[in-house]
Short mmCIF file of C-alpha atoms and ligand atoms in Angstrom, two decimals:
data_model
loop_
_atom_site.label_atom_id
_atom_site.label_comp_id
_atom_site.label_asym_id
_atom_site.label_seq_id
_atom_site.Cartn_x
_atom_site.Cartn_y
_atom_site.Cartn_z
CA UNK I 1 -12.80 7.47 -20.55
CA UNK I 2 -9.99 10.10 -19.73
CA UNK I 3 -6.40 9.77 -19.98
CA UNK I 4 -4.08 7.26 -17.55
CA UNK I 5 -2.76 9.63 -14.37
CA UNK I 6 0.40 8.31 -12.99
CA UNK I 7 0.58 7.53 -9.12
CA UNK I 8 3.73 7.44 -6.97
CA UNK I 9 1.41 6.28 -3.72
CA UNK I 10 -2.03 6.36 -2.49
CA UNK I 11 -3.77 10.36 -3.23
CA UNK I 12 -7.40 11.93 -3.25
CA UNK I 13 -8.09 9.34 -6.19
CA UNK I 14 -11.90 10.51 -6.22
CA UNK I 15 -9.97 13.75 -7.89
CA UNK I 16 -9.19 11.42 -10.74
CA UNK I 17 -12.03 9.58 -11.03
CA UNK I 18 -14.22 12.67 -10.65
CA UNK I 19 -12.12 14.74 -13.60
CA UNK I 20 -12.78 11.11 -16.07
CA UNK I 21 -9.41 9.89 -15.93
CA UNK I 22 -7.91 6.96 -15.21
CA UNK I 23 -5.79 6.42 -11.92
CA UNK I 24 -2.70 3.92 -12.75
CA UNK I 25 -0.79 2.72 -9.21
CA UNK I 26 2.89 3.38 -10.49
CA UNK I 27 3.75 0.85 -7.91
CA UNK I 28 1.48 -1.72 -9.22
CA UNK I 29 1.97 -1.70 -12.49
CA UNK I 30 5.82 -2.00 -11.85
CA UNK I 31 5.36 -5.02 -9.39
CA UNK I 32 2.95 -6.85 -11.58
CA UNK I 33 4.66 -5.97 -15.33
CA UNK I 34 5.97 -9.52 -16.16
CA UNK I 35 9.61 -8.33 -15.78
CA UNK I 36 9.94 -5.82 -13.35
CA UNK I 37 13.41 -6.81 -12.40
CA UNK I 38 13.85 -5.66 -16.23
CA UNK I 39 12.36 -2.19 -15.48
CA UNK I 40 14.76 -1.46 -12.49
CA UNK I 41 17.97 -2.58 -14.95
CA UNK I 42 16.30 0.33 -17.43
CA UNK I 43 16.29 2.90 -14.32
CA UNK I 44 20.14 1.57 -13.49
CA UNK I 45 20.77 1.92 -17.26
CA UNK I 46 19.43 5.81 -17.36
CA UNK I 47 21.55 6.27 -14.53
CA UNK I 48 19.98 5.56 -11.77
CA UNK I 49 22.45 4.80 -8.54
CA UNK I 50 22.89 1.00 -7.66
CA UNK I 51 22.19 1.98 -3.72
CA UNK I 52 18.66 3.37 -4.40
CA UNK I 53 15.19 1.84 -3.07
CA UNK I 54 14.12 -0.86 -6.37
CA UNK I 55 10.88 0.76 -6.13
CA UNK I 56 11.76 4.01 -7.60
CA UNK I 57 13.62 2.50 -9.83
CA UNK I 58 10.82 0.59 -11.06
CA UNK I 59 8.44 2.91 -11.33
CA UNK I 60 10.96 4.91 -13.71
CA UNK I 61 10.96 1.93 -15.62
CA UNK I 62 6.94 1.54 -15.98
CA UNK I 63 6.68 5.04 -16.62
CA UNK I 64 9.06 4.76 -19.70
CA UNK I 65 7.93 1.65 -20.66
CA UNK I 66 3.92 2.97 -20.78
CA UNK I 67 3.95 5.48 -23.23
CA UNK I 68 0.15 6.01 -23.05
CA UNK I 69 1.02 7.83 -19.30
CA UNK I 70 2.08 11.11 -19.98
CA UNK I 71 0.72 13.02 -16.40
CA UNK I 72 1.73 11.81 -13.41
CA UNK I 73 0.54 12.73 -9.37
CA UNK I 74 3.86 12.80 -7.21
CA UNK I 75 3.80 12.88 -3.43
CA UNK I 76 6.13 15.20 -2.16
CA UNK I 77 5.21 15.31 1.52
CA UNK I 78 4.46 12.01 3.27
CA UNK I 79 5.45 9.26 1.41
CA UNK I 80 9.54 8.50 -0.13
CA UNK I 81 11.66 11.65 -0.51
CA UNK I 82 13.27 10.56 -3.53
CA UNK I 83 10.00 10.70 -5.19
CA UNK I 84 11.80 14.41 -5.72
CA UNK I 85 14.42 13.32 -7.78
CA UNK I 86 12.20 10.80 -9.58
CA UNK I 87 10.03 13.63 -10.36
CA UNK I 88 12.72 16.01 -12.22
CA UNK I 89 13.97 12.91 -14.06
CA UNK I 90 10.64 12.07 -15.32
CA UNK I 91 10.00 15.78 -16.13
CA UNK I 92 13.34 16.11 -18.46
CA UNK I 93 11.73 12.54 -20.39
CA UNK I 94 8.83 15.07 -21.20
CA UNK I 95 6.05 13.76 -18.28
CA UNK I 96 3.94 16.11 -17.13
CA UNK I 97 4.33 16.14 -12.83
CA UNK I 98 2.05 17.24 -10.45
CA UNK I 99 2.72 17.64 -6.60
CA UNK I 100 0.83 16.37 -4.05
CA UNK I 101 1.91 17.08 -0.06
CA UNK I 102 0.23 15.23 3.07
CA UNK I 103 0.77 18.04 5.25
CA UNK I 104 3.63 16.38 8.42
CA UNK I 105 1.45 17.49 10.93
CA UNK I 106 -2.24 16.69 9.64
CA UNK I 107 -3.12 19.68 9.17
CA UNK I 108 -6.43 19.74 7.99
CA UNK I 109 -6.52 23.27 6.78
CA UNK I 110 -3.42 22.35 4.86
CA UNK I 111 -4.45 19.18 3.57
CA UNK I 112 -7.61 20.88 2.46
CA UNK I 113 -6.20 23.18 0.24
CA UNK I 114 -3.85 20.44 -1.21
CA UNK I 115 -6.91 18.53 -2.73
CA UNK I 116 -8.51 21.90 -3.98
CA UNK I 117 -5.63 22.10 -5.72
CA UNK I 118 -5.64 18.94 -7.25
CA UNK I 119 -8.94 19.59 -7.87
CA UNK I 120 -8.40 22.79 -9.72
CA UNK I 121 -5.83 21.46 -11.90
CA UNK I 122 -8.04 18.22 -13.20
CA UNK I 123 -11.18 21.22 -13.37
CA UNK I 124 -13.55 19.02 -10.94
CA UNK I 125 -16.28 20.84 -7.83
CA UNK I 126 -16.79 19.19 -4.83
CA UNK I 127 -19.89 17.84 -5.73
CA UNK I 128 -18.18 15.35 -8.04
CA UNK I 129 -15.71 14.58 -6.01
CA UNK I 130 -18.35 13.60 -3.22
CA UNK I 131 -20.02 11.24 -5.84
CA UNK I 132 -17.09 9.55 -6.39
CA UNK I 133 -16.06 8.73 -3.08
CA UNK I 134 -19.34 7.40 -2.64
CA UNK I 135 -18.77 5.27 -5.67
CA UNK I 136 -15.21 3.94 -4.14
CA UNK I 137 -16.41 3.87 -0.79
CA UNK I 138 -19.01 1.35 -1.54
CA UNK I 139 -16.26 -0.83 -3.35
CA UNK I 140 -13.80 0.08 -0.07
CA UNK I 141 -16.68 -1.31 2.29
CA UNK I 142 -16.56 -4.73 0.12
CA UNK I 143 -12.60 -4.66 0.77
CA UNK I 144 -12.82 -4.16 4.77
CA UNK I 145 -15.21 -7.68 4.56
CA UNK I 146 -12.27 -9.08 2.86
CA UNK I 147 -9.82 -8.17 5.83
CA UNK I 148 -12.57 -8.97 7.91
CA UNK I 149 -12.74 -12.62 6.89
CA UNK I 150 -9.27 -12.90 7.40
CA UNK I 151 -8.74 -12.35 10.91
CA UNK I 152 -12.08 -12.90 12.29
CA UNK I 153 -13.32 -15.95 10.17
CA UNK I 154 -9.86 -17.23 8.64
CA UNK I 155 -11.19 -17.46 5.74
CA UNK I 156 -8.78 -15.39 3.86
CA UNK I 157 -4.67 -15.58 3.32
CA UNK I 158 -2.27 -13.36 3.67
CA UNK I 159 -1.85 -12.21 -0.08
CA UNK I 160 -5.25 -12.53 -1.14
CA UNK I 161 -5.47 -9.79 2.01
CA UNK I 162 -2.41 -8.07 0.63
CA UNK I 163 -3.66 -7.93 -2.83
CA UNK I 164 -7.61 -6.69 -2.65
CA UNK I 165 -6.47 -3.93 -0.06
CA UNK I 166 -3.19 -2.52 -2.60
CA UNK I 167 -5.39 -2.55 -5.21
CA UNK I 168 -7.78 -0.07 -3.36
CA UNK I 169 -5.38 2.86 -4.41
CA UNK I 170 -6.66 3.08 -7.74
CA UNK I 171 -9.11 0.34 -7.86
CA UNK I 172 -6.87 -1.29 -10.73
CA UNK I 173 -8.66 1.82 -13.28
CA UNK I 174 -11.98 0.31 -12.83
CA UNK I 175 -14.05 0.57 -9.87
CA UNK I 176 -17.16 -1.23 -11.55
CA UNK I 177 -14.91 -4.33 -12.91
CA UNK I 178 -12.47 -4.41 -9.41
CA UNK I 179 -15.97 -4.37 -7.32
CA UNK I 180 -17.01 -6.87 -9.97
CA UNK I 181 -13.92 -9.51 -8.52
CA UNK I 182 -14.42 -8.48 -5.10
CA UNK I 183 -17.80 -9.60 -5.30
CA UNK I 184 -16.82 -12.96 -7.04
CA UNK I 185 -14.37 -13.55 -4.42
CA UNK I 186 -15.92 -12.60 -1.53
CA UNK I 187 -18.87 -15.16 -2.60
CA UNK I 188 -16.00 -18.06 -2.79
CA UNK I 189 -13.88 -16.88 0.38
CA UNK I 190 -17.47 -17.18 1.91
CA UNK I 191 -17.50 -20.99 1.00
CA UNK I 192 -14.08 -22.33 2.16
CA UNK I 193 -13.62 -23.87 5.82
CA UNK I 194 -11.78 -21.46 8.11
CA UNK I 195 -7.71 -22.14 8.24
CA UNK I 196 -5.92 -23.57 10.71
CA UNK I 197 -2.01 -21.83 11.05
CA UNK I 198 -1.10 -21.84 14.17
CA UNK I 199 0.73 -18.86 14.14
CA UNK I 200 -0.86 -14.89 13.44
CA UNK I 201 1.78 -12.62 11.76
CA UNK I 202 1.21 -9.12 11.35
CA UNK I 203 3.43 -7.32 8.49
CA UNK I 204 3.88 -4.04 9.09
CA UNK I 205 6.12 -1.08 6.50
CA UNK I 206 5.83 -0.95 3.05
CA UNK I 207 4.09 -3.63 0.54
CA UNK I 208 6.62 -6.30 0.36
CA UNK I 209 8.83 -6.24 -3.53
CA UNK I 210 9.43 -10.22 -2.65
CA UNK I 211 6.23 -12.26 -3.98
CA UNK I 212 6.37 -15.45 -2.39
CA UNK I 213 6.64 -14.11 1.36
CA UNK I 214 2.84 -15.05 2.03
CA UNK I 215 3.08 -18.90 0.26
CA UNK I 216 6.37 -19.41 1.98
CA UNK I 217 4.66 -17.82 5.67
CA UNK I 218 1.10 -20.24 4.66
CA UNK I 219 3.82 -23.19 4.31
CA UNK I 220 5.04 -23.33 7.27
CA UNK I 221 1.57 -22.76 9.10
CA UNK I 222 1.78 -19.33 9.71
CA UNK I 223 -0.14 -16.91 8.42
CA UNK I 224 -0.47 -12.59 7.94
CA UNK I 225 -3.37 -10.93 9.45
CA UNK I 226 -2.93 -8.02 9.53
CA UNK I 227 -1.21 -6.39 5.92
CA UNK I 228 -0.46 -2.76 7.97
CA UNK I 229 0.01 -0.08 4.74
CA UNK I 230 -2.07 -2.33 2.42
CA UNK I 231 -4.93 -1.86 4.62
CA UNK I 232 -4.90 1.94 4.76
CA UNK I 233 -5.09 1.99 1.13
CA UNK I 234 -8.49 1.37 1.81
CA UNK I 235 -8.75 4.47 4.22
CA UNK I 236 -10.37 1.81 6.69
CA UNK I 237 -11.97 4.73 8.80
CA UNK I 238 -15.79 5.89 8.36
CA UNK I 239 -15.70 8.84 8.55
CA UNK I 240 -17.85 10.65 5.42
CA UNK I 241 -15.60 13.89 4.86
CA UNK I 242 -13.53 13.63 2.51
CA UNK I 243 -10.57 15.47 4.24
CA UNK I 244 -10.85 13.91 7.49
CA UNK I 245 -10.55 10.36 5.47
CA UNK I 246 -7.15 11.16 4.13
CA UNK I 247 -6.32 12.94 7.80
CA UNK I 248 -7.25 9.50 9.30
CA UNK I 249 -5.31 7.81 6.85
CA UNK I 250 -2.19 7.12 8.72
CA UNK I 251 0.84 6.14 6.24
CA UNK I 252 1.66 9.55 5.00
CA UNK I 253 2.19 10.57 8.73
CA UNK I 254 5.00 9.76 10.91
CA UNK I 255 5.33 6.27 12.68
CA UNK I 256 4.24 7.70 15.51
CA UNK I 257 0.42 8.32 13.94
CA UNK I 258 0.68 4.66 12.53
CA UNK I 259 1.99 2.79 15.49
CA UNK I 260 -1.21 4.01 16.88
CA UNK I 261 -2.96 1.97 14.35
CA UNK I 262 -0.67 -1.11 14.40
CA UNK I 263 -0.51 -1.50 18.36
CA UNK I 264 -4.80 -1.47 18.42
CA UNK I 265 -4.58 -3.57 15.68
CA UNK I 266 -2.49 -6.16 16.78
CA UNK I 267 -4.37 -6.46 19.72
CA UNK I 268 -7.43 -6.63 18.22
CA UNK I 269 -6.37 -9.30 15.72
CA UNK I 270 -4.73 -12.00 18.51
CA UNK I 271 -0.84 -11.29 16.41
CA UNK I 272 1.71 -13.61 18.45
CA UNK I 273 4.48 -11.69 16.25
CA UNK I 274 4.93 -8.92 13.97
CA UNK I 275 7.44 -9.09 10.56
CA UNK I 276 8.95 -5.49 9.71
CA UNK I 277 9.72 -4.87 6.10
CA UNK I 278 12.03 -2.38 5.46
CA UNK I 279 13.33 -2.09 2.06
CA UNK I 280 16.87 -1.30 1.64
CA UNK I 281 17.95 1.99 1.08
CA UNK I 282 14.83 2.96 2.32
CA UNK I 283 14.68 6.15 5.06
CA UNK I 284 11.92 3.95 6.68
CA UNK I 285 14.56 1.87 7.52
CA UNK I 286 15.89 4.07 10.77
CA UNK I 287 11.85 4.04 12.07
CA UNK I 288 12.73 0.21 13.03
CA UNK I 289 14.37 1.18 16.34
CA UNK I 290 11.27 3.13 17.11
CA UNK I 291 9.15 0.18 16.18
CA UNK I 292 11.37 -2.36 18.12
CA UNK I 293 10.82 -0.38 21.41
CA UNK I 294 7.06 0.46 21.01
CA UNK I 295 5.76 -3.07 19.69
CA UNK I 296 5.67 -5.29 22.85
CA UNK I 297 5.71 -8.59 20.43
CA UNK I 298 8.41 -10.36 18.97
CA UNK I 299 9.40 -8.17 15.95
CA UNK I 300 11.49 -9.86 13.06
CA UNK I 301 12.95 -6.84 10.88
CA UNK I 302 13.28 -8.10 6.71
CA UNK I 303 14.67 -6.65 4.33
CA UNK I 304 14.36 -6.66 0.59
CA UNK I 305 16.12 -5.49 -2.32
CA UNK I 306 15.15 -6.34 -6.20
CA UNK I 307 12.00 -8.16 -7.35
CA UNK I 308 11.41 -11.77 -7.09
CA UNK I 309 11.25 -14.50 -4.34
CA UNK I 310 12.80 -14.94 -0.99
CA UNK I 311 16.54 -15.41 -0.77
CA UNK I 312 18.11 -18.58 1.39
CA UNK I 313 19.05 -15.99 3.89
CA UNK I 314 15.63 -14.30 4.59
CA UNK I 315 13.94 -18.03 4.38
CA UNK I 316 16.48 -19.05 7.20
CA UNK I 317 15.62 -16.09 9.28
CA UNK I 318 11.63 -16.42 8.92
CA UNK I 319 12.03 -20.24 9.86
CA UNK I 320 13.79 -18.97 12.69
CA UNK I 321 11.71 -16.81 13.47
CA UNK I 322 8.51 -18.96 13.38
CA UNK I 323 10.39 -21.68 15.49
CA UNK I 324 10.74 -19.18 18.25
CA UNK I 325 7.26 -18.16 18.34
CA UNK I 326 6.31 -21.63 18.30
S1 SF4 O 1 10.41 1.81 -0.05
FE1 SF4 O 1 11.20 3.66 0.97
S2 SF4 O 1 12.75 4.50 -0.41
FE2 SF4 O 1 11.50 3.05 -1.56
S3 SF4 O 1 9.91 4.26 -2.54
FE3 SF4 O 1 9.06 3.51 -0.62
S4 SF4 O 1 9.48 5.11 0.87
FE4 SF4 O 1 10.81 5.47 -0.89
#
């Protein structure tokens, strides 16, 4: 095995996995280090602002807390534009960056060239890339059951959803062991009786930085089925190009692109409302206006800050919330 590659967000990972290495979710490993309120207190301490998103905060942290990841893939283009500033801080602590860009408009010539690139600087052909999205593909086919069996058999909840489909942007640095779980749970989901909530969610924005939102949702017999970014992580369209996978792939591209998504999906999946994360200080933040008008279901808009669980405030709001879909 190759060296851990840093990730800000969901790339061409077959690059990675083709060139030997090992793809680490910078994202991930933040959320699930046991103290990643701890890591975003280390990014405060380097200097960091107070009034910055906790997620790049955290992933400074992980980054100086894992000394064994030395390179690191940054998005530029279509995903969090301080992931610019992150990327010169981590450069003077001696990382090695390289840029990615999701071209604004889909460009497919554009977005082309960005993965040769990649390609040419981890030294892999196309041919190995193809194998290994045929490797991850098979594994990503396992993941859509999983979604599957949530909405159309109820089998599933709403972070067991959540956490098979964010793991599909690096495949936890294992493809064979990840497909290994999948497998195992699949076989139990496959067992249970189907639910009963009374009340389909969808969650739509960024993977929530909160980790009780699901329980607290399942509680109070409601339930998420439909995890919106957490999903494309698993690039949920067939096509077999390569390119025109991550040019389906809507979250580096504008809401408009991804309310296209979210609308069919929500139909599809019988929502009765729709929760908005936005974190704070996040751009994404201003796209809720857009979201409010275009999303013909009641939309609750929630915001979180640091790591942890749900504040008195937010629980109030979701109970509200739940009453008046009830
Ligand atoms: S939540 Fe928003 S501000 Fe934070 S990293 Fe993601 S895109 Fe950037």
């Amino acid at each position: 095995m190759g060296y851990r590659v840093g990730l800000t967000t969901t790339i061409p990972v077959e690059v990675i996995y083709a060139a030997g290495c090992v793809p680490v979710d910078l994202n991930n490993l933040f959320i699930t280090d046991p103290h990643p309120g701890a890591l975003v207190e280390e990014a405060e301490l380097a200097g960091y602002p107070r009034n910055l998103c906790a997620w790049i905060k955290g992933i400074y942290g992980a980054v100086m807390k894992h000394s064994d990841i030395r390179v690191l893939v940054a998005v530029t283009q279509g995903d969090c534009s301080n992931t610019h500033a992150l990327m010169e801080t981590l450069e003077l602590a001696g990382i090695k960056v390289i840029p990615f860009a999701y071209p604004f408009d889909r460009d497919r010539d554009l977005l082309k060239l960005q993965i040769e690139k990649l390609m040419a600087h981890f030294g892999v052909d196309w041919p190995s890339v193809e194998r290994a999205r045929e490797r991850l593909d098979a594994v990503r086919r396992k993941v859509w059951v999983i979604d599957r069996l949530t909405w159309e058999e109820n089998l599933v909840s709403g972070w067991e959803n959540h956490l098979y489909q964010v793991n599909c942007s690096d495949f936890k640095g294992d493809p064979d062991a990840f497909e290994r779980e999948v497998d195992e749970f699949l076989a139990r989901a496959r067992e249970r009786s189907p639910r009963r909530e009374e009340i389909r969610l969808a969650y739509i924005g960024v993977p929530p930085i909160m980790d009780d939102l699901y329980d607290y949702l399942e509680e109070r017999g409601a339930r998420v089925v439909f995890n919106e970014t957490q999903r494309q992580f698993t690039l949920p369209y067939a096509a077999a190009d390569l390119v025109e996978r991550y040019r389906l792939y809507t979250y580096p591209y504008g809401i408009f692109y991804r309310l296209e998504d979210i609308l069919r999906e929500i139909a599809r999946r019988g929502v009765h409302g729709v929760i908005h994360y936005a974190q704070s200080f996040c751009f994404r933040q201003i796209e809720d206006l857009i979201v409010r008008q275009k999303i013909r279901l009641p939309v609750l808009t929630l915001e979180g800050d640091k790591p942890g669980r749900l504040d008195a405030r937010t629980r109030m709001r979701l109970d509200a919330f739940l009453d008046m879909l009830r």
